[in-house]
Amino acid sequence: MNMKKIIMSGLLFLGVLSASAQAEQKGTTEYVFNPHWYIQLQPVGGQYTLGEVDFSDLFSYNVQGAIGYNFTKVVGARLAVNAWQSKAGIKVDNFKQNWKWTYVAPSLDLTFNLSNLICGFNPNRFFNLTAFVGGGANFASGNDDAVKAKNNLKAYMNASPYLIWNDADQNMDYVWDGSKTRFFGQAGLIADFRLTDAISLNVEVNANTLSDKYNSKRARNADWYFNALAGVKVNLGKTYSTKFIPAPEPEIRYVEKVVEKVVEVPAKVEAAPAIEPIRRDVFFKINSYKIAKNEEQKVKDIVDYMQKYPNSKVVITGYADAGTGNDRINDRLAAQRADAVVKALKTQYGISADRITYDSKGARVQPFAENDKNRVSICIAE
């Protein structure tokens, strides 16, 4: 074996190792956000209605339920209904009186997933923090305790000659009876703790502001109440999908070109009858470089020709269609398609490597007018 054949064999061996390593390379999985509905159930809640008496006198219980939709990985909306009880109180001199009433408060909120905004989308993240802002209507009723408190305060004031009733009356100037509707604005935060893709535990805090008349006392400023709630969130449907991204791969054709430089020598012209060259176009399926069963005969035709004419050589050129993929993907596919025919000739049929020249053109050259036909390796033997 001369030196040229030794060098050529070594380069072909490196080419096979390169192709093998390329096939074994793994890519990365990217998560793709899916818009989806969800529901929230928060049966554990407490409310503090801002006021001048002790905290314990202004603390009450509430619950909340919501249905929402996440349009993107960051932005969503929800319709929530918060309900149960609010409290207020007054203290004048030695007189102290507390009262409570019931309410139902539906609201419409815009939500913003801060974790996805800052850290990127990750459906497997254990903790997600969401901010929201919105507003709604508070339907309040059952304020009889406030009416009684005002009457009791008046009686106390009348029994205390050193107190002036009209001054105290200013504090309860907004006592209301029956049912009242008042609009409110709110903002808050939700912390979600992931259990599964569908279920997470959540804790919510929010602040709500509405007119001065909500707690029956005239304070000449807006009334406020603050909620803290805990419960569960259930996602409806699939929240994400996955996309596989192949890892960067070395291009096979770089090795091929080295082989070309070694083996491309002027062929000796031997006196022989003119022999017609043979061409076979081996077509491939989209995004594939595996030779299909119905294309194997074309490779066999090339083999039969080269066995019949021992001095013949074959040129194999791989292509990809320009209608799909991008230049990087198409360059790789075209090289793999050429390489697939080369391997078949050498490993299956024993065609010597010094009789094979191969190259790839990606999708930059389109030999056929019909797009799908350009998924091809063109083989010309002569």
Short mmCIF file of N, CA, C and O in Angstrom, two decimals, residues 111-242:
data_model
loop_
_atom_site.label_atom_id
_atom_site.label_comp_id
_atom_site.label_asym_id
_atom_site.label_seq_id
_atom_site.Cartn_x
_atom_site.Cartn_y
_atom_site.Cartn_z
N THR A 111 -52.73 40.25 35.48
CA THR A 111 -51.68 39.58 36.25
C THR A 111 -50.37 39.62 35.47
O THR A 111 -50.36 39.58 34.23
N PHE A 112 -49.26 39.65 36.21
CA PHE A 112 -47.92 39.73 35.61
C PHE A 112 -47.00 38.77 36.36
O PHE A 112 -46.71 38.98 37.54
N ASN A 113 -46.57 37.71 35.68
CA ASN A 113 -45.68 36.73 36.29
C ASN A 113 -44.27 37.31 36.35
O ASN A 113 -43.54 37.35 35.36
N LEU A 114 -43.87 37.77 37.53
CA LEU A 114 -42.58 38.42 37.69
C LEU A 114 -41.43 37.43 37.56
O LEU A 114 -40.35 37.78 37.07
N SER A 115 -41.64 36.19 37.98
CA SER A 115 -40.57 35.19 37.87
C SER A 115 -40.22 34.91 36.42
O SER A 115 -39.04 34.86 36.05
N ASN A 116 -41.25 34.74 35.57
CA ASN A 116 -40.98 34.52 34.14
C ASN A 116 -40.40 35.77 33.49
O ASN A 116 -39.56 35.68 32.59
N LEU A 117 -40.86 36.94 33.92
CA LEU A 117 -40.37 38.19 33.34
C LEU A 117 -38.89 38.38 33.62
O LEU A 117 -38.12 38.79 32.75
N ILE A 118 -38.46 38.07 34.83
CA ILE A 118 -37.08 38.33 35.25
C ILE A 118 -36.16 37.15 34.92
O ILE A 118 -35.05 37.33 34.43
N CYS A 119 -36.63 35.94 35.18
CA CYS A 119 -35.76 34.75 35.08
C CYS A 119 -36.00 33.90 33.84
O CYS A 119 -35.27 32.93 33.61
N GLY A 120 -37.03 34.21 33.05
CA GLY A 120 -37.34 33.38 31.89
C GLY A 120 -38.33 32.28 32.24
O GLY A 120 -38.49 31.90 33.40
N PHE A 121 -38.99 31.75 31.21
CA PHE A 121 -40.03 30.74 31.41
C PHE A 121 -39.43 29.40 31.78
O PHE A 121 -38.54 28.88 31.10
N ASN A 122 -39.89 28.83 32.89
CA ASN A 122 -39.47 27.51 33.34
C ASN A 122 -40.64 26.84 34.05
O ASN A 122 -40.96 27.17 35.18
N PRO A 123 -41.33 25.90 33.37
CA PRO A 123 -42.51 25.29 33.99
C PRO A 123 -42.20 24.42 35.19
O PRO A 123 -43.09 24.06 35.95
N ASN A 124 -40.92 24.07 35.39
CA ASN A 124 -40.54 23.23 36.53
C ASN A 124 -40.05 24.05 37.72
O ASN A 124 -39.63 23.47 38.72
N ARG A 125 -40.13 25.37 37.62
CA ARG A 125 -39.70 26.21 38.74
C ARG A 125 -40.62 25.98 39.94
O ARG A 125 -41.84 25.99 39.81
N PHE A 126 -40.04 25.81 41.13
CA PHE A 126 -40.84 25.54 42.32
C PHE A 126 -41.61 26.77 42.78
O PHE A 126 -42.77 26.66 43.22
N PHE A 127 -41.02 27.95 42.67
CA PHE A 127 -41.64 29.17 43.19
C PHE A 127 -41.86 30.17 42.07
O PHE A 127 -40.96 30.45 41.29
N ASN A 128 -43.07 30.72 41.99
CA ASN A 128 -43.39 31.77 41.05
C ASN A 128 -44.07 32.92 41.78
O ASN A 128 -44.99 32.69 42.59
N LEU A 129 -43.64 34.13 41.49
CA LEU A 129 -44.23 35.33 42.10
C LEU A 129 -44.96 36.11 41.02
O LEU A 129 -44.39 36.43 39.97
N THR A 130 -46.24 36.41 41.28
CA THR A 130 -47.08 37.12 40.33
C THR A 130 -47.63 38.38 40.98
O THR A 130 -48.09 38.35 42.13
N ALA A 131 -47.59 39.49 40.25
CA ALA A 131 -48.21 40.74 40.70
C ALA A 131 -49.51 40.95 39.93
O ALA A 131 -49.66 40.47 38.80
N PHE A 132 -50.46 41.65 40.54
CA PHE A 132 -51.70 41.93 39.83
C PHE A 132 -52.23 43.31 40.24
O PHE A 132 -51.93 43.83 41.31
N VAL A 133 -53.03 43.87 39.35
CA VAL A 133 -53.69 45.15 39.61
C VAL A 133 -55.05 45.10 38.93
O VAL A 133 -55.19 44.52 37.85
N GLY A 134 -56.06 45.67 39.57
CA GLY A 134 -57.40 45.62 39.00
C GLY A 134 -58.40 46.38 39.84
O GLY A 134 -58.05 47.28 40.61
N GLY A 135 -59.64 46.01 39.71
CA GLY A 135 -60.69 46.66 40.45
C GLY A 135 -62.01 45.95 40.29
O GLY A 135 -62.11 44.99 39.52
N GLY A 136 -63.01 46.40 41.03
CA GLY A 136 -64.31 45.75 40.97
C GLY A 136 -65.35 46.51 41.77
O GLY A 136 -65.22 47.71 42.02
N ALA A 137 -66.37 45.78 42.16
CA ALA A 137 -67.48 46.38 42.91
C ALA A 137 -67.68 45.60 44.21
O ALA A 137 -67.68 44.37 44.20
N ASN A 138 -67.86 46.34 45.31
CA ASN A 138 -68.10 45.74 46.62
C ASN A 138 -69.58 45.89 46.96
O ASN A 138 -70.08 47.01 47.10
N PHE A 139 -70.28 44.75 47.05
CA PHE A 139 -71.70 44.75 47.39
C PHE A 139 -71.82 44.42 48.88
O PHE A 139 -71.64 43.27 49.30
N ALA A 140 -72.10 45.43 49.69
CA ALA A 140 -72.13 45.28 51.15
C ALA A 140 -73.56 45.30 51.67
O ALA A 140 -74.43 45.96 51.11
N SER A 141 -73.78 44.57 52.77
CA SER A 141 -75.11 44.52 53.40
C SER A 141 -74.95 44.12 54.86
O SER A 141 -73.86 43.79 55.32
N GLY A 142 -76.08 44.16 55.58
CA GLY A 142 -76.06 43.71 56.98
C GLY A 142 -75.30 44.64 57.90
O GLY A 142 -74.50 44.18 58.72
N ASN A 143 -75.56 45.96 57.80
CA ASN A 143 -74.83 46.94 58.61
C ASN A 143 -75.63 47.36 59.85
O ASN A 143 -75.43 48.46 60.39
N ASP A 144 -76.51 46.47 60.33
CA ASP A 144 -77.36 46.83 61.47
C ASP A 144 -76.54 47.15 62.72
O ASP A 144 -76.91 48.02 63.53
N ASP A 145 -75.40 46.47 62.89
CA ASP A 145 -74.57 46.73 64.08
C ASP A 145 -74.07 48.16 64.10
O ASP A 145 -73.93 48.77 65.18
N ALA A 146 -73.79 48.74 62.94
CA ALA A 146 -73.30 50.12 62.89
C ALA A 146 -74.40 51.09 63.29
O ALA A 146 -74.15 52.09 63.98
N VAL A 147 -75.63 50.79 62.87
CA VAL A 147 -76.76 51.65 63.26
C VAL A 147 -76.93 51.62 64.78
O VAL A 147 -77.12 52.67 65.43
N LYS A 148 -76.83 50.43 65.36
CA LYS A 148 -76.95 50.32 66.82
C LYS A 148 -75.79 51.02 67.52
O LYS A 148 -75.98 51.68 68.55
N ALA A 149 -74.59 50.91 66.95
CA ALA A 149 -73.44 51.56 67.56
C ALA A 149 -73.61 53.06 67.60
O ALA A 149 -73.26 53.73 68.59
N LYS A 150 -74.16 53.63 66.54
CA LYS A 150 -74.38 55.07 66.52
C LYS A 150 -75.40 55.48 67.58
O LYS A 150 -75.22 56.48 68.30
N ASN A 151 -76.46 54.70 67.72
CA ASN A 151 -77.47 55.01 68.74
C ASN A 151 -76.89 54.88 70.15
O ASN A 151 -77.17 55.71 71.03
N ASN A 152 -76.07 53.84 70.36
CA ASN A 152 -75.45 53.66 71.67
C ASN A 152 -74.48 54.80 71.99
O ASN A 152 -74.39 55.27 73.13
N LEU A 153 -73.74 55.24 70.95
CA LEU A 153 -72.81 56.36 71.16
C LEU A 153 -73.58 57.63 71.50
O LEU A 153 -73.18 58.41 72.39
N LYS A 154 -74.69 57.85 70.83
CA LYS A 154 -75.50 59.05 71.10
C LYS A 154 -76.02 59.03 72.53
O LYS A 154 -76.00 60.05 73.24
N ALA A 155 -76.49 57.85 72.98
CA ALA A 155 -76.99 57.74 74.35
C ALA A 155 -75.88 57.99 75.36
O ALA A 155 -76.07 58.66 76.39
N TYR A 156 -74.68 57.47 75.05
CA TYR A 156 -73.54 57.69 75.96
C TYR A 156 -73.18 59.17 76.03
O TYR A 156 -72.91 59.71 77.11
N MET A 157 -73.18 59.81 74.87
CA MET A 157 -72.84 61.23 74.84
C MET A 157 -73.88 62.07 75.59
O MET A 157 -73.53 63.01 76.31
N ASN A 158 -75.13 61.73 75.43
CA ASN A 158 -76.18 62.49 76.13
C ASN A 158 -76.10 62.31 77.64
O ASN A 158 -76.50 63.18 78.41
N ALA A 159 -75.57 61.17 78.06
CA ALA A 159 -75.43 60.91 79.49
C ALA A 159 -74.15 61.50 80.07
O ALA A 159 -73.91 61.42 81.27
N SER A 160 -73.30 62.05 79.20
CA SER A 160 -72.04 62.63 79.65
C SER A 160 -72.06 64.13 79.36
O SER A 160 -71.83 64.55 78.22
N PRO A 161 -72.38 64.93 80.37
CA PRO A 161 -72.59 66.37 80.14
C PRO A 161 -71.34 67.10 79.66
O PRO A 161 -71.44 68.15 79.03
N TYR A 162 -70.17 66.54 79.89
CA TYR A 162 -68.96 67.24 79.46
C TYR A 162 -68.58 66.92 78.02
O TYR A 162 -67.59 67.42 77.49
N LEU A 163 -69.34 66.01 77.36
CA LEU A 163 -69.11 65.70 75.95
C LEU A 163 -70.20 66.31 75.10
O LEU A 163 -71.35 66.43 75.52
N ILE A 164 -69.82 66.71 73.88
CA ILE A 164 -70.77 67.34 72.96
C ILE A 164 -71.10 66.34 71.85
O ILE A 164 -70.22 65.90 71.10
N TRP A 165 -72.33 65.95 71.78
CA TRP A 165 -72.74 64.92 70.82
C TRP A 165 -72.42 65.29 69.38
O TRP A 165 -71.97 64.48 68.59
N ASN A 166 -72.61 66.51 69.01
CA ASN A 166 -72.44 66.90 67.61
C ASN A 166 -71.02 66.63 67.13
O ASN A 166 -70.79 66.31 65.97
N ASP A 167 -70.02 66.76 68.02
CA ASP A 167 -68.63 66.47 67.64
C ASP A 167 -68.46 64.99 67.35
O ASP A 167 -67.86 64.59 66.36
N ALA A 168 -68.98 64.15 68.23
CA ALA A 168 -68.84 62.71 68.03
C ALA A 168 -69.63 62.24 66.82
O ALA A 168 -69.24 61.29 66.14
N ASP A 169 -70.75 62.89 66.54
CA ASP A 169 -71.59 62.49 65.43
C ASP A 169 -70.85 62.58 64.11
O ASP A 169 -71.16 61.87 63.17
N GLN A 170 -69.84 63.46 64.03
CA GLN A 170 -69.10 63.60 62.79
C GLN A 170 -68.37 62.32 62.42
O GLN A 170 -68.13 62.04 61.26
N ASN A 171 -68.00 61.51 63.44
CA ASN A 171 -67.27 60.27 63.16
C ASN A 171 -68.15 59.19 62.55
O ASN A 171 -67.66 58.30 61.88
N MET A 172 -69.43 59.25 62.80
CA MET A 172 -70.35 58.22 62.27
C MET A 172 -71.39 58.85 61.36
O MET A 172 -72.53 58.42 61.30
N ASP A 173 -70.95 59.84 60.64
CA ASP A 173 -71.85 60.56 59.74
C ASP A 173 -72.27 59.72 58.54
O ASP A 173 -73.27 60.03 57.90
N TYR A 174 -71.48 58.66 58.22
CA TYR A 174 -71.75 57.89 57.01
C TYR A 174 -72.36 56.51 57.31
O TYR A 174 -72.19 55.58 56.52
N VAL A 175 -73.04 56.39 58.44
CA VAL A 175 -73.72 55.13 58.73
C VAL A 175 -74.74 54.84 57.64
O VAL A 175 -75.54 55.70 57.28
N TRP A 176 -74.71 53.64 57.12
CA TRP A 176 -75.63 53.25 56.06
C TRP A 176 -76.41 52.00 56.47
O TRP A 176 -76.00 51.25 57.34
N ASP A 177 -77.55 51.82 55.85
CA ASP A 177 -78.41 50.69 56.16
C ASP A 177 -78.82 50.01 54.86
O ASP A 177 -78.67 50.57 53.77
N GLY A 178 -79.34 48.80 54.95
CA GLY A 178 -79.74 48.06 53.75
C GLY A 178 -78.54 47.47 53.06
O GLY A 178 -77.74 46.78 53.66
N SER A 179 -78.37 47.76 51.77
CA SER A 179 -77.21 47.27 51.00
C SER A 179 -76.66 48.42 50.17
O SER A 179 -77.40 49.29 49.71
N LYS A 180 -75.33 48.42 50.00
CA LYS A 180 -74.66 49.47 49.26
C LYS A 180 -73.64 48.85 48.30
O LYS A 180 -73.04 47.81 48.61
N THR A 181 -73.45 49.51 47.16
CA THR A 181 -72.44 49.09 46.18
C THR A 181 -71.42 50.19 46.02
O THR A 181 -71.78 51.34 45.77
N ARG A 182 -70.17 49.84 46.18
CA ARG A 182 -69.09 50.81 46.02
C ARG A 182 -67.96 50.19 45.19
O ARG A 182 -67.60 49.03 45.39
N PHE A 183 -67.41 50.97 44.29
CA PHE A 183 -66.32 50.49 43.44
C PHE A 183 -65.00 50.62 44.17
O PHE A 183 -64.81 51.51 45.00
N PHE A 184 -64.10 49.70 43.87
CA PHE A 184 -62.81 49.70 44.54
C PHE A 184 -61.69 49.37 43.57
O PHE A 184 -61.90 48.78 42.51
N GLY A 185 -60.49 49.77 43.93
CA GLY A 185 -59.29 49.38 43.20
C GLY A 185 -58.44 48.50 44.09
O GLY A 185 -58.49 48.61 45.32
N GLN A 186 -57.66 47.62 43.47
CA GLN A 186 -56.84 46.73 44.28
C GLN A 186 -55.54 46.38 43.56
O GLN A 186 -55.42 46.51 42.34
N ALA A 187 -54.56 45.99 44.36
CA ALA A 187 -53.27 45.50 43.84
C ALA A 187 -52.73 44.50 44.85
O ALA A 187 -53.08 44.54 46.03
N GLY A 188 -51.90 43.58 44.36
CA GLY A 188 -51.38 42.58 45.29
C GLY A 188 -50.35 41.67 44.67
O GLY A 188 -49.92 41.85 43.52
N LEU A 189 -49.94 40.67 45.43
CA LEU A 189 -48.95 39.68 45.02
C LEU A 189 -49.46 38.28 45.30
O LEU A 189 -50.18 38.06 46.29
N ILE A 190 -49.09 37.32 44.44
CA ILE A 190 -49.44 35.92 44.63
C ILE A 190 -48.15 35.09 44.55
O ILE A 190 -47.38 35.22 43.61
N ALA A 191 -47.93 34.27 45.56
CA ALA A 191 -46.79 33.35 45.57
C ALA A 191 -47.31 31.93 45.34
O ALA A 191 -48.15 31.44 46.11
N ASP A 192 -46.85 31.30 44.26
CA ASP A 192 -47.26 29.93 43.92
C ASP A 192 -46.11 28.97 44.20
O ASP A 192 -44.96 29.23 43.82
N PHE A 193 -46.45 27.84 44.84
CA PHE A 193 -45.46 26.80 45.15
C PHE A 193 -45.88 25.53 44.41
O PHE A 193 -46.87 24.90 44.75
N ARG A 194 -45.10 25.17 43.37
CA ARG A 194 -45.48 24.09 42.45
C ARG A 194 -45.43 22.72 43.13
O ARG A 194 -44.45 22.37 43.78
N LEU A 195 -46.52 21.95 42.97
CA LEU A 195 -46.53 20.56 43.39
C LEU A 195 -46.42 19.63 42.19
O LEU A 195 -45.64 18.67 42.20
N THR A 196 -47.22 19.89 41.16
CA THR A 196 -47.16 19.16 39.89
C THR A 196 -47.35 20.18 38.77
O THR A 196 -47.51 21.36 39.02
N ASP A 197 -47.35 19.69 37.52
CA ASP A 197 -47.60 20.59 36.40
C ASP A 197 -48.98 21.25 36.51
O ASP A 197 -49.17 22.37 36.04
N ALA A 198 -49.92 20.56 37.13
CA ALA A 198 -51.29 21.06 37.18
C ALA A 198 -51.63 21.77 38.49
O ALA A 198 -52.52 22.63 38.51
N ILE A 199 -50.98 21.43 39.57
CA ILE A 199 -51.42 21.90 40.89
C ILE A 199 -50.29 22.63 41.61
O ILE A 199 -49.15 22.20 41.60
N SER A 200 -50.65 23.74 42.24
CA SER A 200 -49.71 24.46 43.10
C SER A 200 -50.46 25.05 44.28
O SER A 200 -51.66 25.32 44.21
N LEU A 201 -49.76 25.20 45.39
CA LEU A 201 -50.29 25.91 46.54
C LEU A 201 -49.97 27.39 46.38
O LEU A 201 -48.94 27.75 45.80
N ASN A 202 -50.87 28.27 46.87
CA ASN A 202 -50.58 29.69 46.71
C ASN A 202 -50.96 30.49 47.95
O ASN A 202 -51.82 30.09 48.74
N VAL A 203 -50.26 31.59 48.11
CA VAL A 203 -50.53 32.56 49.15
C VAL A 203 -50.67 33.92 48.47
O VAL A 203 -49.84 34.28 47.63
N GLU A 204 -51.72 34.65 48.83
CA GLU A 204 -51.98 35.94 48.20
C GLU A 204 -52.16 37.03 49.25
O GLU A 204 -52.77 36.79 50.30
N VAL A 205 -51.64 38.20 48.97
CA VAL A 205 -51.91 39.39 49.78
C VAL A 205 -52.36 40.49 48.83
O VAL A 205 -51.83 40.62 47.72
N ASN A 206 -53.35 41.26 49.24
CA ASN A 206 -53.81 42.36 48.41
C ASN A 206 -54.31 43.52 49.25
O ASN A 206 -54.71 43.34 50.41
N ALA A 207 -54.25 44.69 48.67
CA ALA A 207 -54.74 45.92 49.31
C ALA A 207 -55.87 46.49 48.46
O ALA A 207 -55.78 46.51 47.23
N ASN A 208 -56.95 46.92 49.13
CA ASN A 208 -58.14 47.41 48.44
C ASN A 208 -58.51 48.78 48.98
O ASN A 208 -58.54 48.99 50.20
N THR A 209 -58.84 49.69 48.07
CA THR A 209 -59.24 51.04 48.49
C THR A 209 -60.59 51.39 47.87
O THR A 209 -60.86 51.02 46.73
N LEU A 210 -61.43 52.05 48.65
CA LEU A 210 -62.76 52.43 48.20
C LEU A 210 -63.20 53.69 48.96
O LEU A 210 -62.43 54.26 49.73
N SER A 211 -64.43 54.13 48.76
CA SER A 211 -64.84 55.45 49.27
C SER A 211 -64.84 55.49 50.80
O SER A 211 -64.89 54.47 51.48
N ASP A 212 -64.82 56.69 51.32
CA ASP A 212 -64.79 56.93 52.76
C ASP A 212 -66.02 56.39 53.48
O ASP A 212 -66.02 56.20 54.69
N LYS A 213 -67.08 56.10 52.74
CA LYS A 213 -68.35 55.70 53.36
C LYS A 213 -68.43 54.20 53.65
O LYS A 213 -69.45 53.74 54.18
N TYR A 214 -67.40 53.45 53.32
CA TYR A 214 -67.49 52.00 53.46
C TYR A 214 -67.67 51.56 54.91
O TYR A 214 -68.51 50.71 55.21
N ASN A 215 -66.90 52.14 55.84
CA ASN A 215 -66.95 51.67 57.24
C ASN A 215 -67.87 52.50 58.13
O ASN A 215 -67.78 52.42 59.35
N SER A 216 -68.72 53.32 57.51
CA SER A 216 -69.74 54.13 58.22
C SER A 216 -69.16 55.33 58.96
O SER A 216 -69.91 56.11 59.54
N LYS A 217 -67.85 55.50 58.95
CA LYS A 217 -67.22 56.60 59.65
C LYS A 217 -66.68 57.62 58.65
O LYS A 217 -66.13 57.25 57.62
N ARG A 218 -66.84 58.90 59.02
CA ARG A 218 -66.31 59.94 58.14
C ARG A 218 -64.90 60.30 58.60
O ARG A 218 -64.70 60.91 59.65
N ALA A 219 -63.92 59.93 57.76
CA ALA A 219 -62.54 60.20 58.10
C ALA A 219 -61.90 61.20 57.14
O ALA A 219 -60.75 61.57 57.28
N ARG A 220 -62.67 61.60 56.11
CA ARG A 220 -62.19 62.54 55.09
C ARG A 220 -61.01 61.97 54.28
O ARG A 220 -60.16 62.70 53.78
N ASN A 221 -60.96 60.66 54.18
CA ASN A 221 -59.98 59.99 53.31
C ASN A 221 -60.55 58.63 52.91
O ASN A 221 -61.54 58.15 53.49
N ALA A 222 -59.94 57.99 51.93
CA ALA A 222 -60.45 56.71 51.43
C ALA A 222 -60.34 55.64 52.51
O ALA A 222 -59.47 55.67 53.37
N ASP A 223 -61.29 54.69 52.47
CA ASP A 223 -61.22 53.53 53.35
C ASP A 223 -60.38 52.43 52.69
O ASP A 223 -60.33 52.32 51.45
N TRP A 224 -59.73 51.61 53.53
CA TRP A 224 -58.87 50.54 53.04
C TRP A 224 -59.16 49.24 53.78
O TRP A 224 -59.50 49.27 54.96
N TYR A 225 -59.04 48.13 53.06
CA TYR A 225 -58.95 46.83 53.73
C TYR A 225 -57.91 45.98 53.03
O TYR A 225 -57.66 46.12 51.83
N PHE A 226 -57.29 45.10 53.82
CA PHE A 226 -56.18 44.27 53.35
C PHE A 226 -56.52 42.80 53.57
O PHE A 226 -56.99 42.43 54.65
N ASN A 227 -56.28 41.99 52.54
CA ASN A 227 -56.59 40.57 52.60
C ASN A 227 -55.32 39.72 52.52
O ASN A 227 -54.38 40.05 51.78
N ALA A 228 -55.31 38.63 53.26
CA ALA A 228 -54.28 37.59 53.13
C ALA A 228 -55.01 36.27 52.95
O ALA A 228 -55.89 35.92 53.76
N LEU A 229 -54.69 35.53 51.89
CA LEU A 229 -55.44 34.32 51.54
C LEU A 229 -54.48 33.19 51.19
O LEU A 229 -53.36 33.42 50.73
N ALA A 230 -54.93 31.97 51.40
CA ALA A 230 -54.14 30.78 51.06
C ALA A 230 -55.05 29.73 50.45
O ALA A 230 -56.22 29.60 50.85
N GLY A 231 -54.52 29.00 49.49
CA GLY A 231 -55.34 27.96 48.85
C GLY A 231 -54.56 27.20 47.80
O GLY A 231 -53.35 27.01 47.91
N VAL A 232 -55.25 26.81 46.74
CA VAL A 232 -54.67 25.95 45.71
C VAL A 232 -55.01 26.53 44.34
O VAL A 232 -56.08 27.14 44.14
N LYS A 233 -54.10 26.34 43.41
CA LYS A 233 -54.31 26.74 42.01
C LYS A 233 -54.26 25.49 41.15
O LYS A 233 -53.37 24.66 41.31
N VAL A 234 -55.21 25.36 40.23
CA VAL A 234 -55.28 24.19 39.34
C VAL A 234 -55.24 24.69 37.90
O VAL A 234 -56.11 25.45 37.47
N ASN A 235 -54.21 24.28 37.15
CA ASN A 235 -54.11 24.62 35.74
C ASN A 235 -54.99 23.69 34.92
O ASN A 235 -55.01 22.49 35.15
N LEU A 236 -55.69 24.24 33.96
CA LEU A 236 -56.58 23.47 33.10
C LEU A 236 -55.93 23.31 31.73
O LEU A 236 -55.70 24.28 31.03
N GLY A 237 -55.62 22.09 31.37
CA GLY A 237 -54.96 21.84 30.10
C GLY A 237 -53.45 21.89 30.24
O GLY A 237 -52.90 22.13 31.30
N LYS A 238 -52.78 21.66 29.12
CA LYS A 238 -51.31 21.60 29.10
C LYS A 238 -50.75 23.00 29.09
O LYS A 238 -51.10 23.82 28.24
N THR A 239 -49.85 23.29 30.03
CA THR A 239 -49.32 24.64 30.18
C THR A 239 -48.08 24.89 29.33
O THR A 239 -47.68 26.04 29.16
N TYR A 240 -47.48 23.83 28.80
CA TYR A 240 -46.28 24.02 27.99
C TYR A 240 -46.07 22.80 27.10
O TYR A 240 -46.64 21.73 27.32
N SER A 241 -45.23 23.00 26.09
CA SER A 241 -44.78 21.90 25.25
C SER A 241 -43.26 21.99 25.16
O SER A 241 -42.65 22.93 25.66
N THR A 242 -42.65 21.00 24.53
CA THR A 242 -41.19 21.00 24.43
C THR A 242 -40.76 21.00 22.98
O THR A 242 -41.46 20.49 22.10
#
